[in-house]
Amino acid sequence: MDSTTGHVTHRHGHYKELIARAAQVGPMTTAVAHPCDESSLLGAVDAAKAGLIVPVLVGPSARIAAATKTAGVDLAGIEIVDTPHSVASAAKAVELVRQGHTALMMKGSLHSDELLEAITAHDTGLRTGRRISHVFIMDVPSYPEPLFVTDAAVNIFPDLDDKHDIVQNAVDLHVGLGLGRPRVAVLSAVETVTTRIPSTIEAAALCKMAERGQITGCDIDGPLALDNAISPEAARIKGIVSPVAGRAQILVVPDLEAGNMLAKNLSFMAGADAAGIVLGARVPVILTSRADTLKTRLASCAVAVLYAQARLREPRLGG
């Protein structure tokens, strides 16, 4: 038992369940954009070995071959689409999705901005009616269930309309993964609404939007400070009574800086694993990092596979 949160410590079991469920779905063809270093190449190959994806490697064939030697892997039977550089790799990966050749996308060793620029291009990208956003699906040892953090990687200073989509994307993902109706906490520094902290006003507005049916499929509360969002004891002491307080499953942060610090704090100080996925495009986009463990990379792929399958069953779910 963790005395600070009131939660029982577990041993990272959530990812194992997600990976096992995704493996039962069967591998999905995935355009891997610019896998030109050991880390990104191993991520794709390991996910293929686990039965999660069928990778299509999109990048300069000479650099992929060099990375293959460094990683000591065999690419026999894996399709390679040759491109001259990273920008072309991102554009070609998007094109493969648009043509229906691949069902998912995965980031390789190119910069995230290059990939996102190709995805959001007006005429050739993968835009939908939703804002593109990122979700960390975190496995925190001291928390009893997966904890979603959004948006900590794409939207720097989202406005209220952006946050509407950020919330709905995360809610649809939670439901699509079979995790049920989520409890959403819209975070700020305090739990009271004040004009001195604009994020508290936006949090209150998001809750009213949900009350009026503009955000669906969740229980939402905010503003909430982090302690009373995840700690039942902190919520009790502050006298906050709601279905969300102390038991949040999705944490919506005020901006990218706050979200990035929160996610990295959980990873490096609380021992959490952080799988990552980009939503709001035509297909889920697997966003891995060089610092990811094998388990985290597989979890990111598993989340994308499960959500893509759910969207086929329930087309109303967002990107």
PDB file of C-alpha atoms in Angstrom:
ATOM      1  CA  MET A   1       0.000   0.000   0.000  1.00  0.00           C
ATOM      2  CA  ASP A   2       1.261   3.480  -0.918  1.00  0.00           C
ATOM      3  CA  SER A   3       0.543   5.708   2.095  1.00  0.00           C
ATOM      4  CA  THR A   4       0.537   8.890  -0.007  1.00  0.00           C
ATOM      5  CA  THR A   5      -2.122   7.775  -2.481  1.00  0.00           C
ATOM      6  CA  GLY A   6      -4.004   5.020  -0.674  1.00  0.00           C
ATOM      7  CA  HIS A   7      -3.378   2.717  -3.646  1.00  0.00           C
ATOM      8  CA  VAL A   8      -1.902  -0.772  -3.658  1.00  0.00           C
ATOM      9  CA  THR A   9       1.452  -1.085  -5.441  1.00  0.00           C
ATOM     10  CA  HIS A  10       1.423  -3.527  -8.365  1.00  0.00           C
ATOM     11  CA  ARG A  11       4.066  -4.762 -10.779  1.00  0.00           C
ATOM     12  CA  HIS A  12       3.269  -3.234 -14.163  1.00  0.00           C
ATOM     13  CA  GLY A  13       0.559  -5.761 -15.036  1.00  0.00           C
ATOM     14  CA  HIS A  14      -1.586  -3.484 -17.191  1.00  0.00           C
ATOM     15  CA  TYR A  15       0.642  -3.590 -20.274  1.00  0.00           C
ATOM     16  CA  LYS A  16       0.885  -7.366 -20.178  1.00  0.00           C
ATOM     17  CA  GLU A  17      -2.898  -7.610 -20.463  1.00  0.00           C
ATOM     18  CA  LEU A  18      -3.080  -5.079 -23.321  1.00  0.00           C
ATOM     19  CA  ILE A  19      -0.306  -6.829 -25.275  1.00  0.00           C
ATOM     20  CA  ALA A  20      -1.951 -10.230 -24.833  1.00  0.00           C
ATOM     21  CA  ARG A  21      -5.325  -8.913 -26.032  1.00  0.00           C
ATOM     22  CA  ALA A  22      -3.769  -7.212 -29.056  1.00  0.00           C
ATOM     23  CA  ALA A  23      -1.889 -10.355 -30.036  1.00  0.00           C
ATOM     24  CA  GLN A  24      -5.246 -12.142 -30.219  1.00  0.00           C
ATOM     25  CA  VAL A  25      -6.493  -9.558 -32.738  1.00  0.00           C
ATOM     26  CA  GLY A  26      -3.736 -10.444 -35.182  1.00  0.00           C
ATOM     27  CA  PRO A  27      -0.994  -8.256 -36.668  1.00  0.00           C
ATOM     28  CA  MET A  28      -1.908  -5.043 -38.492  1.00  0.00           C
ATOM     29  CA  THR A  29       0.105  -3.706 -41.425  1.00  0.00           C
ATOM     30  CA  THR A  30       2.023  -0.665 -40.186  1.00  0.00           C
ATOM     31  CA  ALA A  31       3.984   1.995 -42.072  1.00  0.00           C
ATOM     32  CA  VAL A  32       7.126   2.643 -40.021  1.00  0.00           C
ATOM     33  CA  ALA A  33       8.394   6.086 -40.988  1.00  0.00           C
ATOM     34  CA  HIS A  34      12.191   6.358 -41.245  1.00  0.00           C
ATOM     35  CA  PRO A  35      13.422   3.481 -39.018  1.00  0.00           C
ATOM     36  CA  CYS A  36      17.071   4.412 -39.522  1.00  0.00           C
ATOM     37  CA  ASP A  37      18.559   3.725 -36.109  1.00  0.00           C
ATOM     38  CA  GLU A  38      18.860   0.668 -33.900  1.00  0.00           C
ATOM     39  CA  SER A  39      16.124   1.684 -31.455  1.00  0.00           C
ATOM     40  CA  SER A  40      13.367   2.369 -33.991  1.00  0.00           C
ATOM     41  CA  LEU A  41      14.250  -0.659 -36.092  1.00  0.00           C
ATOM     42  CA  LEU A  42      14.210  -2.979 -33.079  1.00  0.00           C
ATOM     43  CA  GLY A  43      10.869  -1.521 -32.014  1.00  0.00           C
ATOM     44  CA  ALA A  44       9.294  -2.496 -35.329  1.00  0.00           C
ATOM     45  CA  VAL A  45      10.948  -5.920 -35.488  1.00  0.00           C
ATOM     46  CA  ASP A  46      10.093  -6.785 -31.874  1.00  0.00           C
ATOM     47  CA  ALA A  47       6.460  -5.788 -32.407  1.00  0.00           C
ATOM     48  CA  ALA A  48       6.371  -8.017 -35.488  1.00  0.00           C
ATOM     49  CA  LYS A  49       7.823 -10.936 -33.502  1.00  0.00           C
ATOM     50  CA  ALA A  50       5.159 -10.370 -30.848  1.00  0.00           C
ATOM     51  CA  GLY A  51       2.442 -10.723 -33.509  1.00  0.00           C
ATOM     52  CA  LEU A  52       1.235  -7.124 -33.181  1.00  0.00           C
ATOM     53  CA  ILE A  53       2.209  -5.558 -36.525  1.00  0.00           C
ATOM     54  CA  VAL A  54       3.387  -6.370 -40.022  1.00  0.00           C
ATOM     55  CA  PRO A  55       5.929  -3.582 -40.560  1.00  0.00           C
ATOM     56  CA  VAL A  56       6.493  -1.784 -43.844  1.00  0.00           C
ATOM     57  CA  LEU A  57       9.790   0.068 -43.407  1.00  0.00           C
ATOM     58  CA  VAL A  58       9.759   3.447 -45.158  1.00  0.00           C
ATOM     59  CA  GLY A  59      13.137   5.161 -45.436  1.00  0.00           C
ATOM     60  CA  PRO A  60      16.519   5.290 -47.183  1.00  0.00           C
ATOM     61  CA  SER A  61      17.311   1.632 -47.864  1.00  0.00           C
ATOM     62  CA  ALA A  62      21.059   2.113 -47.336  1.00  0.00           C
ATOM     63  CA  ARG A  63      20.530   3.630 -43.875  1.00  0.00           C
ATOM     64  CA  ILE A  64      18.023   0.929 -42.948  1.00  0.00           C
ATOM     65  CA  ALA A  65      20.576  -1.696 -44.007  1.00  0.00           C
ATOM     66  CA  ALA A  66      23.242  -0.050 -41.844  1.00  0.00           C
ATOM     67  CA  ALA A  67      20.879   0.040 -38.854  1.00  0.00           C
ATOM     68  CA  THR A  68      20.047  -3.611 -39.482  1.00  0.00           C
ATOM     69  CA  LYS A  69      23.730  -4.527 -39.097  1.00  0.00           C
ATOM     70  CA  THR A  70      24.069  -2.479 -35.914  1.00  0.00           C
ATOM     71  CA  ALA A  71      20.931  -4.015 -34.415  1.00  0.00           C
ATOM     72  CA  GLY A  72      21.823  -7.530 -35.539  1.00  0.00           C
ATOM     73  CA  VAL A  73      18.341  -8.278 -36.869  1.00  0.00           C
ATOM     74  CA  ASP A  74      17.099 -10.128 -39.931  1.00  0.00           C
ATOM     75  CA  LEU A  75      14.686  -8.240 -42.211  1.00  0.00           C
ATOM     76  CA  ALA A  76      13.913 -11.207 -44.428  1.00  0.00           C
ATOM     77  CA  GLY A  77      10.316 -11.017 -45.603  1.00  0.00           C
ATOM     78  CA  ILE A  78       9.845  -7.421 -44.414  1.00  0.00           C
ATOM     79  CA  GLU A  79       8.844  -4.894 -47.084  1.00  0.00           C
ATOM     80  CA  ILE A  80      11.119  -1.862 -47.491  1.00  0.00           C
ATOM     81  CA  VAL A  81      10.008   1.274 -49.354  1.00  0.00           C
ATOM     82  CA  ASP A  82      13.032   3.356 -50.351  1.00  0.00           C
ATOM     83  CA  THR A  83      12.939   7.137 -49.804  1.00  0.00           C
ATOM     84  CA  PRO A  84      15.684   9.767 -49.990  1.00  0.00           C
ATOM     85  CA  HIS A  85      15.303  11.441 -46.586  1.00  0.00           C
ATOM     86  CA  SER A  86      13.143  11.801 -43.470  1.00  0.00           C
ATOM     87  CA  VAL A  87      10.644  14.292 -44.890  1.00  0.00           C
ATOM     88  CA  ALA A  88      10.023  12.000 -47.848  1.00  0.00           C
ATOM     89  CA  SER A  89       9.743   9.034 -45.459  1.00  0.00           C
ATOM     90  CA  ALA A  90       6.966  10.749 -43.511  1.00  0.00           C
ATOM     91  CA  ALA A  91       5.118  11.743 -46.684  1.00  0.00           C
ATOM     92  CA  LYS A  92       5.383   8.231 -48.150  1.00  0.00           C
ATOM     93  CA  ALA A  93       4.203   6.597 -44.919  1.00  0.00           C
ATOM     94  CA  VAL A  94       1.135   8.860 -44.954  1.00  0.00           C
ATOM     95  CA  GLU A  95       0.554   8.005 -48.612  1.00  0.00           C
ATOM     96  CA  LEU A  96       0.604   4.274 -47.817  1.00  0.00           C
ATOM     97  CA  VAL A  97      -2.133   4.832 -45.242  1.00  0.00           C
ATOM     98  CA  ARG A  98      -4.212   6.945 -47.629  1.00  0.00           C
ATOM     99  CA  GLN A  99      -3.931   4.204 -50.267  1.00  0.00           C
ATOM    100  CA  GLY A 100      -5.114   1.576 -47.761  1.00  0.00           C
ATOM    101  CA  HIS A 101      -1.805  -0.288 -47.976  1.00  0.00           C
ATOM    102  CA  THR A 102      -1.234   0.054 -44.217  1.00  0.00           C
ATOM    103  CA  ALA A 103      -3.660   0.250 -41.294  1.00  0.00           C
ATOM    104  CA  LEU A 104      -1.386   1.999 -38.780  1.00  0.00           C
ATOM    105  CA  MET A 105       1.590   4.354 -38.650  1.00  0.00           C
ATOM    106  CA  MET A 106       4.646   4.201 -36.421  1.00  0.00           C
ATOM    107  CA  LYS A 107       7.317   6.827 -35.805  1.00  0.00           C
ATOM    108  CA  GLY A 108      10.890   5.834 -36.608  1.00  0.00           C
ATOM    109  CA  SER A 109      14.029   7.907 -36.009  1.00  0.00           C
ATOM    110  CA  LEU A 110      12.765  11.114 -37.606  1.00  0.00           C
ATOM    111  CA  HIS A 111      11.705  14.136 -35.563  1.00  0.00           C
ATOM    112  CA  SER A 112       8.096  14.113 -34.348  1.00  0.00           C
ATOM    113  CA  ASP A 113       7.449  17.489 -36.016  1.00  0.00           C
ATOM    114  CA  GLU A 114       8.352  16.045 -39.419  1.00  0.00           C
ATOM    115  CA  LEU A 115       5.891  13.197 -38.967  1.00  0.00           C
ATOM    116  CA  LEU A 116       3.121  15.432 -37.643  1.00  0.00           C
ATOM    117  CA  GLU A 117       3.585  17.902 -40.490  1.00  0.00           C
ATOM    118  CA  ALA A 118       2.977  15.113 -43.006  1.00  0.00           C
ATOM    119  CA  ILE A 119      -0.021  13.831 -41.060  1.00  0.00           C
ATOM    120  CA  THR A 120      -1.669  17.255 -40.789  1.00  0.00           C
ATOM    121  CA  ALA A 121      -1.006  18.427 -44.383  1.00  0.00           C
ATOM    122  CA  HIS A 122      -4.317  19.770 -45.732  1.00  0.00           C
ATOM    123  CA  ASP A 123      -4.383  18.066 -49.113  1.00  0.00           C
ATOM    124  CA  THR A 124      -2.198  14.999 -48.619  1.00  0.00           C
ATOM    125  CA  GLY A 125      -2.370  14.263 -44.892  1.00  0.00           C
ATOM    126  CA  LEU A 126      -4.576  12.214 -42.601  1.00  0.00           C
ATOM    127  CA  ARG A 127      -6.652  14.968 -41.020  1.00  0.00           C
ATOM    128  CA  THR A 128     -10.151  14.381 -39.694  1.00  0.00           C
ATOM    129  CA  GLY A 129     -12.593  16.745 -38.054  1.00  0.00           C
ATOM    130  CA  ARG A 130     -10.720  16.276 -34.772  1.00  0.00           C
ATOM    131  CA  ARG A 131      -7.674  18.065 -33.447  1.00  0.00           C
ATOM    132  CA  ILE A 132      -4.579  15.843 -33.449  1.00  0.00           C
ATOM    133  CA  SER A 133      -3.543  15.037 -29.865  1.00  0.00           C
ATOM    134  CA  HIS A 134      -1.267  12.703 -27.923  1.00  0.00           C
ATOM    135  CA  VAL A 135      -2.041  10.387 -25.025  1.00  0.00           C
ATOM    136  CA  PHE A 136       0.423   8.717 -22.682  1.00  0.00           C
ATOM    137  CA  ILE A 137      -1.009   5.432 -21.410  1.00  0.00           C
ATOM    138  CA  MET A 138       0.932   5.113 -18.192  1.00  0.00           C
ATOM    139  CA  ASP A 139       1.436   2.060 -16.018  1.00  0.00           C
ATOM    140  CA  VAL A 140       2.212   3.524 -12.586  1.00  0.00           C
ATOM    141  CA  PRO A 141       3.224   0.986  -9.887  1.00  0.00           C
ATOM    142  CA  SER A 142       1.316   2.851  -7.176  1.00  0.00           C
ATOM    143  CA  TYR A 143      -1.896   3.311  -9.195  1.00  0.00           C
ATOM    144  CA  PRO A 144      -4.517   0.561  -9.535  1.00  0.00           C
ATOM    145  CA  GLU A 145      -5.339   1.058 -13.233  1.00  0.00           C
ATOM    146  CA  PRO A 146      -3.852   2.567 -16.392  1.00  0.00           C
ATOM    147  CA  LEU A 147      -3.485   6.339 -16.111  1.00  0.00           C
ATOM    148  CA  PHE A 148      -3.892   8.442 -19.256  1.00  0.00           C
ATOM    149  CA  VAL A 149      -2.059  11.792 -19.486  1.00  0.00           C
ATOM    150  CA  THR A 150      -3.004  14.193 -22.303  1.00  0.00           C
ATOM    151  CA  ASP A 151      -1.694  16.222 -24.066  1.00  0.00           C
ATOM    152  CA  ALA A 152       2.001  16.081 -23.244  1.00  0.00           C
ATOM    153  CA  ALA A 153       3.552  15.869 -26.722  1.00  0.00           C
ATOM    154  CA  VAL A 154       1.645  17.647 -29.525  1.00  0.00           C
ATOM    155  CA  ASN A 155      -0.432  20.702 -28.527  1.00  0.00           C
ATOM    156  CA  ILE A 156       1.752  23.286 -26.805  1.00  0.00           C
ATOM    157  CA  PHE A 157      -0.814  25.806 -25.542  1.00  0.00           C
ATOM    158  CA  PRO A 158      -4.239  24.396 -26.490  1.00  0.00           C
ATOM    159  CA  ASP A 159      -7.268  26.669 -26.351  1.00  0.00           C
ATOM    160  CA  LEU A 160     -10.704  25.591 -25.167  1.00  0.00           C
ATOM    161  CA  ASP A 161     -11.754  24.198 -28.553  1.00  0.00           C
ATOM    162  CA  ASP A 162      -8.517  22.220 -28.749  1.00  0.00           C
ATOM    163  CA  LYS A 163      -9.069  20.870 -25.240  1.00  0.00           C
ATOM    164  CA  HIS A 164     -12.542  19.716 -26.217  1.00  0.00           C
ATOM    165  CA  ASP A 165     -10.975  17.445 -28.844  1.00  0.00           C
ATOM    166  CA  ILE A 166      -8.100  16.440 -26.557  1.00  0.00           C
ATOM    167  CA  VAL A 167     -10.621  15.235 -23.961  1.00  0.00           C
ATOM    168  CA  GLN A 168     -12.870  13.472 -26.471  1.00  0.00           C
ATOM    169  CA  ASN A 169      -9.918  11.745 -28.158  1.00  0.00           C
ATOM    170  CA  ALA A 170      -8.727  10.362 -24.823  1.00  0.00           C
ATOM    171  CA  VAL A 171     -12.233   9.313 -23.786  1.00  0.00           C
ATOM    172  CA  ASP A 172     -12.787   7.482 -27.077  1.00  0.00           C
ATOM    173  CA  LEU A 173      -9.440   5.710 -26.637  1.00  0.00           C
ATOM    174  CA  HIS A 174     -10.303   4.599 -23.108  1.00  0.00           C
ATOM    175  CA  VAL A 175     -13.653   3.233 -24.252  1.00  0.00           C
ATOM    176  CA  GLY A 176     -12.141   1.705 -27.400  1.00  0.00           C
ATOM    177  CA  LEU A 177      -9.570  -0.206 -25.354  1.00  0.00           C
ATOM    178  CA  GLY A 178     -12.387  -1.848 -23.446  1.00  0.00           C
ATOM    179  CA  LEU A 179     -11.534  -0.006 -20.214  1.00  0.00           C
ATOM    180  CA  GLY A 180     -15.070   1.319 -19.737  1.00  0.00           C
ATOM    181  CA  ARG A 181     -16.490   4.782 -19.131  1.00  0.00           C
ATOM    182  CA  PRO A 182     -13.560   6.889 -17.897  1.00  0.00           C
ATOM    183  CA  ARG A 183     -13.281   9.324 -15.031  1.00  0.00           C
ATOM    184  CA  VAL A 184     -11.642  12.483 -16.418  1.00  0.00           C
ATOM    185  CA  ALA A 185      -9.864  15.053 -14.241  1.00  0.00           C
ATOM    186  CA  VAL A 186      -9.112  18.430 -15.818  1.00  0.00           C
ATOM    187  CA  LEU A 187      -6.021  19.581 -13.952  1.00  0.00           C
ATOM    188  CA  SER A 188      -4.908  22.957 -12.721  1.00  0.00           C
ATOM    189  CA  ALA A 189      -2.901  24.193  -9.732  1.00  0.00           C
ATOM    190  CA  VAL A 190      -6.022  24.531  -7.582  1.00  0.00           C
ATOM    191  CA  GLU A 191      -9.521  23.085  -7.402  1.00  0.00           C
ATOM    192  CA  THR A 192     -11.376  26.404  -7.335  1.00  0.00           C
ATOM    193  CA  VAL A 193     -12.292  28.566 -10.330  1.00  0.00           C
ATOM    194  CA  THR A 194     -10.394  31.850 -10.425  1.00  0.00           C
ATOM    195  CA  THR A 195      -9.720  34.425 -13.137  1.00  0.00           C
ATOM    196  CA  ARG A 196      -6.106  34.569 -11.973  1.00  0.00           C
ATOM    197  CA  ILE A 197      -5.522  31.044 -13.322  1.00  0.00           C
ATOM    198  CA  PRO A 198      -7.097  30.755 -16.787  1.00  0.00           C
ATOM    199  CA  SER A 199      -6.843  26.947 -16.855  1.00  0.00           C
ATOM    200  CA  THR A 200      -9.382  26.760 -14.009  1.00  0.00           C
ATOM    201  CA  ILE A 201     -11.934  28.613 -16.158  1.00  0.00           C
ATOM    202  CA  GLU A 202     -11.329  26.305 -19.123  1.00  0.00           C
ATOM    203  CA  ALA A 203     -11.658  23.285 -16.832  1.00  0.00           C
ATOM    204  CA  ALA A 204     -15.026  24.510 -15.606  1.00  0.00           C
ATOM    205  CA  ALA A 205     -16.116  25.187 -19.198  1.00  0.00           C
ATOM    206  CA  LEU A 206     -15.171  21.649 -20.260  1.00  0.00           C
ATOM    207  CA  CYS A 207     -17.297  20.249 -17.453  1.00  0.00           C
ATOM    208  CA  LYS A 208     -20.252  22.362 -18.580  1.00  0.00           C
ATOM    209  CA  MET A 209     -19.688  21.213 -22.186  1.00  0.00           C
ATOM    210  CA  ALA A 210     -19.933  17.611 -20.991  1.00  0.00           C
ATOM    211  CA  GLU A 211     -23.099  18.450 -19.062  1.00  0.00           C
ATOM    212  CA  ARG A 212     -24.621  19.833 -22.295  1.00  0.00           C
ATOM    213  CA  GLY A 213     -23.592  16.813 -24.376  1.00  0.00           C
ATOM    214  CA  GLN A 214     -20.715  18.469 -26.242  1.00  0.00           C
ATOM    215  CA  ILE A 215     -18.318  15.943 -24.678  1.00  0.00           C
ATOM    216  CA  THR A 216     -19.679  12.425 -24.344  1.00  0.00           C
ATOM    217  CA  GLY A 217     -18.875   9.061 -22.819  1.00  0.00           C
ATOM    218  CA  CYS A 218     -17.215  10.086 -19.559  1.00  0.00           C
ATOM    219  CA  ASP A 219     -17.557  11.455 -16.052  1.00  0.00           C
ATOM    220  CA  ILE A 220     -15.549  14.666 -15.855  1.00  0.00           C
ATOM    221  CA  ASP A 221     -14.595  17.078 -13.079  1.00  0.00           C
ATOM    222  CA  GLY A 222     -12.377  20.106 -12.863  1.00  0.00           C
ATOM    223  CA  PRO A 223     -10.541  22.099 -12.027  1.00  0.00           C
ATOM    224  CA  LEU A 224      -8.753  19.581  -9.825  1.00  0.00           C
ATOM    225  CA  ALA A 225      -5.241  19.785  -8.460  1.00  0.00           C
ATOM    226  CA  LEU A 226      -3.180  16.655  -9.070  1.00  0.00           C
ATOM    227  CA  ASP A 227      -3.350  15.469  -5.465  1.00  0.00           C
ATOM    228  CA  ASN A 228      -7.126  15.506  -5.210  1.00  0.00           C
ATOM    229  CA  ALA A 229      -7.464  14.024  -8.700  1.00  0.00           C
ATOM    230  CA  ILE A 230      -5.572  10.814  -7.846  1.00  0.00           C
ATOM    231  CA  SER A 231      -5.576  10.545  -4.042  1.00  0.00           C
ATOM    232  CA  PRO A 232      -8.846   9.659  -2.268  1.00  0.00           C
ATOM    233  CA  GLU A 233      -7.371  10.940   0.987  1.00  0.00           C
ATOM    234  CA  ALA A 234      -6.446  14.320  -0.517  1.00  0.00           C
ATOM    235  CA  ALA A 235      -9.932  14.647  -2.026  1.00  0.00           C
ATOM    236  CA  ARG A 236     -11.485  13.785   1.356  1.00  0.00           C
ATOM    237  CA  ILE A 237      -9.378  16.348   3.197  1.00  0.00           C
ATOM    238  CA  LYS A 238     -10.316  19.046   0.674  1.00  0.00           C
ATOM    239  CA  GLY A 239     -13.991  18.064   0.925  1.00  0.00           C
ATOM    240  CA  ILE A 240     -14.308  17.344  -2.787  1.00  0.00           C
ATOM    241  CA  VAL A 241     -17.106  14.918  -3.543  1.00  0.00           C
ATOM    242  CA  SER A 242     -17.469  13.739  -7.142  1.00  0.00           C
ATOM    243  CA  PRO A 243     -17.285  10.511  -9.164  1.00  0.00           C
ATOM    244  CA  VAL A 244     -13.817  11.582 -10.361  1.00  0.00           C
ATOM    245  CA  ALA A 245     -11.958  13.084  -7.399  1.00  0.00           C
ATOM    246  CA  GLY A 246      -9.318  10.730  -6.019  1.00  0.00           C
ATOM    247  CA  ARG A 247      -9.962   8.096  -8.717  1.00  0.00           C
ATOM    248  CA  ALA A 248      -9.199   9.767 -12.049  1.00  0.00           C
ATOM    249  CA  GLN A 249      -8.316   7.591 -15.029  1.00  0.00           C
ATOM    250  CA  ILE A 250      -7.589  10.402 -17.502  1.00  0.00           C
ATOM    251  CA  LEU A 251      -5.567  13.481 -16.507  1.00  0.00           C
ATOM    252  CA  VAL A 252      -6.068  16.455 -18.853  1.00  0.00           C
ATOM    253  CA  VAL A 253      -3.199  18.904 -18.366  1.00  0.00           C
ATOM    254  CA  PRO A 254      -3.327  22.679 -18.931  1.00  0.00           C
ATOM    255  CA  ASP A 255      -0.546  22.705 -21.546  1.00  0.00           C
ATOM    256  CA  LEU A 256       2.283  20.646 -23.016  1.00  0.00           C
ATOM    257  CA  GLU A 257       4.873  21.890 -20.518  1.00  0.00           C
ATOM    258  CA  ALA A 258       2.829  20.748 -17.534  1.00  0.00           C
ATOM    259  CA  GLY A 259       1.963  17.449 -19.205  1.00  0.00           C
ATOM    260  CA  ASN A 260       5.522  16.688 -20.240  1.00  0.00           C
ATOM    261  CA  MET A 261       6.811  17.369 -16.732  1.00  0.00           C
ATOM    262  CA  LEU A 262       4.064  15.247 -15.190  1.00  0.00           C
ATOM    263  CA  ALA A 263       4.664  12.285 -17.500  1.00  0.00           C
ATOM    264  CA  LYS A 264       8.437  12.381 -17.037  1.00  0.00           C
ATOM    265  CA  ASN A 265       8.064  12.785 -13.289  1.00  0.00           C
ATOM    266  CA  LEU A 266       5.902   9.654 -13.188  1.00  0.00           C
ATOM    267  CA  SER A 267       8.389   7.796 -15.396  1.00  0.00           C
ATOM    268  CA  PHE A 268      11.659   8.741 -13.736  1.00  0.00           C
ATOM    269  CA  MET A 269      10.611   9.298 -10.125  1.00  0.00           C
ATOM    270  CA  ALA A 270       7.661   6.939  -9.719  1.00  0.00           C
ATOM    271  CA  GLY A 271       8.925   4.100 -11.934  1.00  0.00           C
ATOM    272  CA  ALA A 272       6.066   4.349 -14.418  1.00  0.00           C
ATOM    273  CA  ASP A 273       6.101   3.071 -17.985  1.00  0.00           C
ATOM    274  CA  ALA A 274       4.676   5.401 -20.644  1.00  0.00           C
ATOM    275  CA  ALA A 275       3.255   4.052 -23.889  1.00  0.00           C
ATOM    276  CA  GLY A 276       2.349   6.751 -26.413  1.00  0.00           C
ATOM    277  CA  ILE A 277      -0.151   7.167 -29.238  1.00  0.00           C
ATOM    278  CA  VAL A 278      -1.323  10.054 -31.420  1.00  0.00           C
ATOM    279  CA  LEU A 279      -5.067  10.347 -32.049  1.00  0.00           C
ATOM    280  CA  GLY A 280      -7.300  12.457 -34.250  1.00  0.00           C
ATOM    281  CA  ALA A 281      -5.870  11.248 -37.570  1.00  0.00           C
ATOM    282  CA  ARG A 282      -7.440   8.675 -39.898  1.00  0.00           C
ATOM    283  CA  VAL A 283      -5.445   5.942 -38.170  1.00  0.00           C
ATOM    284  CA  PRO A 284      -3.757   5.687 -34.766  1.00  0.00           C
ATOM    285  CA  VAL A 285      -0.092   6.730 -34.862  1.00  0.00           C
ATOM    286  CA  ILE A 286       2.397   4.882 -32.640  1.00  0.00           C
ATOM    287  CA  LEU A 287       4.783   7.428 -31.150  1.00  0.00           C
ATOM    288  CA  THR A 288       7.775   5.748 -29.522  1.00  0.00           C
ATOM    289  CA  SER A 289      10.904   7.210 -27.932  1.00  0.00           C
ATOM    290  CA  ARG A 290      14.507   6.069 -27.918  1.00  0.00           C
ATOM    291  CA  ALA A 291      14.247   5.846 -24.131  1.00  0.00           C
ATOM    292  CA  ASP A 292      11.340   3.374 -24.319  1.00  0.00           C
ATOM    293  CA  THR A 293      11.791  -0.135 -23.005  1.00  0.00           C
ATOM    294  CA  LEU A 294      10.799  -3.147 -25.108  1.00  0.00           C
ATOM    295  CA  LYS A 295       7.662  -3.530 -22.989  1.00  0.00           C
ATOM    296  CA  THR A 296       6.689   0.105 -23.536  1.00  0.00           C
ATOM    297  CA  ARG A 297       7.192  -0.136 -27.313  1.00  0.00           C
ATOM    298  CA  LEU A 298       5.054  -3.259 -27.454  1.00  0.00           C
ATOM    299  CA  ALA A 299       2.401  -1.583 -25.308  1.00  0.00           C
ATOM    300  CA  SER A 300       2.244   1.406 -27.685  1.00  0.00           C
ATOM    301  CA  CYS A 301       1.722  -0.974 -30.612  1.00  0.00           C
ATOM    302  CA  ALA A 302      -0.862  -2.975 -28.665  1.00  0.00           C
ATOM    303  CA  VAL A 303      -2.867   0.159 -27.848  1.00  0.00           C
ATOM    304  CA  ALA A 304      -2.891   1.180 -31.526  1.00  0.00           C
ATOM    305  CA  VAL A 305      -3.982  -2.293 -32.657  1.00  0.00           C
ATOM    306  CA  LEU A 306      -6.790  -2.548 -30.103  1.00  0.00           C
ATOM    307  CA  TYR A 307      -8.040   0.955 -30.830  1.00  0.00           C
ATOM    308  CA  ALA A 308      -7.923   0.487 -34.611  1.00  0.00           C
ATOM    309  CA  GLN A 309      -9.991  -2.683 -34.208  1.00  0.00           C
ATOM    310  CA  ALA A 310     -12.474  -0.852 -31.960  1.00  0.00           C
ATOM    311  CA  ARG A 311     -12.878   1.922 -34.532  1.00  0.00           C
ATOM    312  CA  LEU A 312     -13.765  -0.648 -37.178  1.00  0.00           C
ATOM    313  CA  ARG A 313     -16.549  -1.900 -34.902  1.00  0.00           C
ATOM    314  CA  GLU A 314     -17.615   1.568 -33.722  1.00  0.00           C
ATOM    315  CA  PRO A 315     -16.981   4.126 -36.523  1.00  0.00           C
ATOM    316  CA  ARG A 316     -18.199   6.954 -34.290  1.00  0.00           C
ATOM    317  CA  LEU A 317     -14.984   6.693 -32.263  1.00  0.00           C
ATOM    318  CA  GLY A 318     -12.510   9.442 -33.165  1.00  0.00           C
ATOM    319  CA  GLY A 319      -8.946   9.128 -34.489  1.00  0.00           C
TER     320      GLY A 319
END
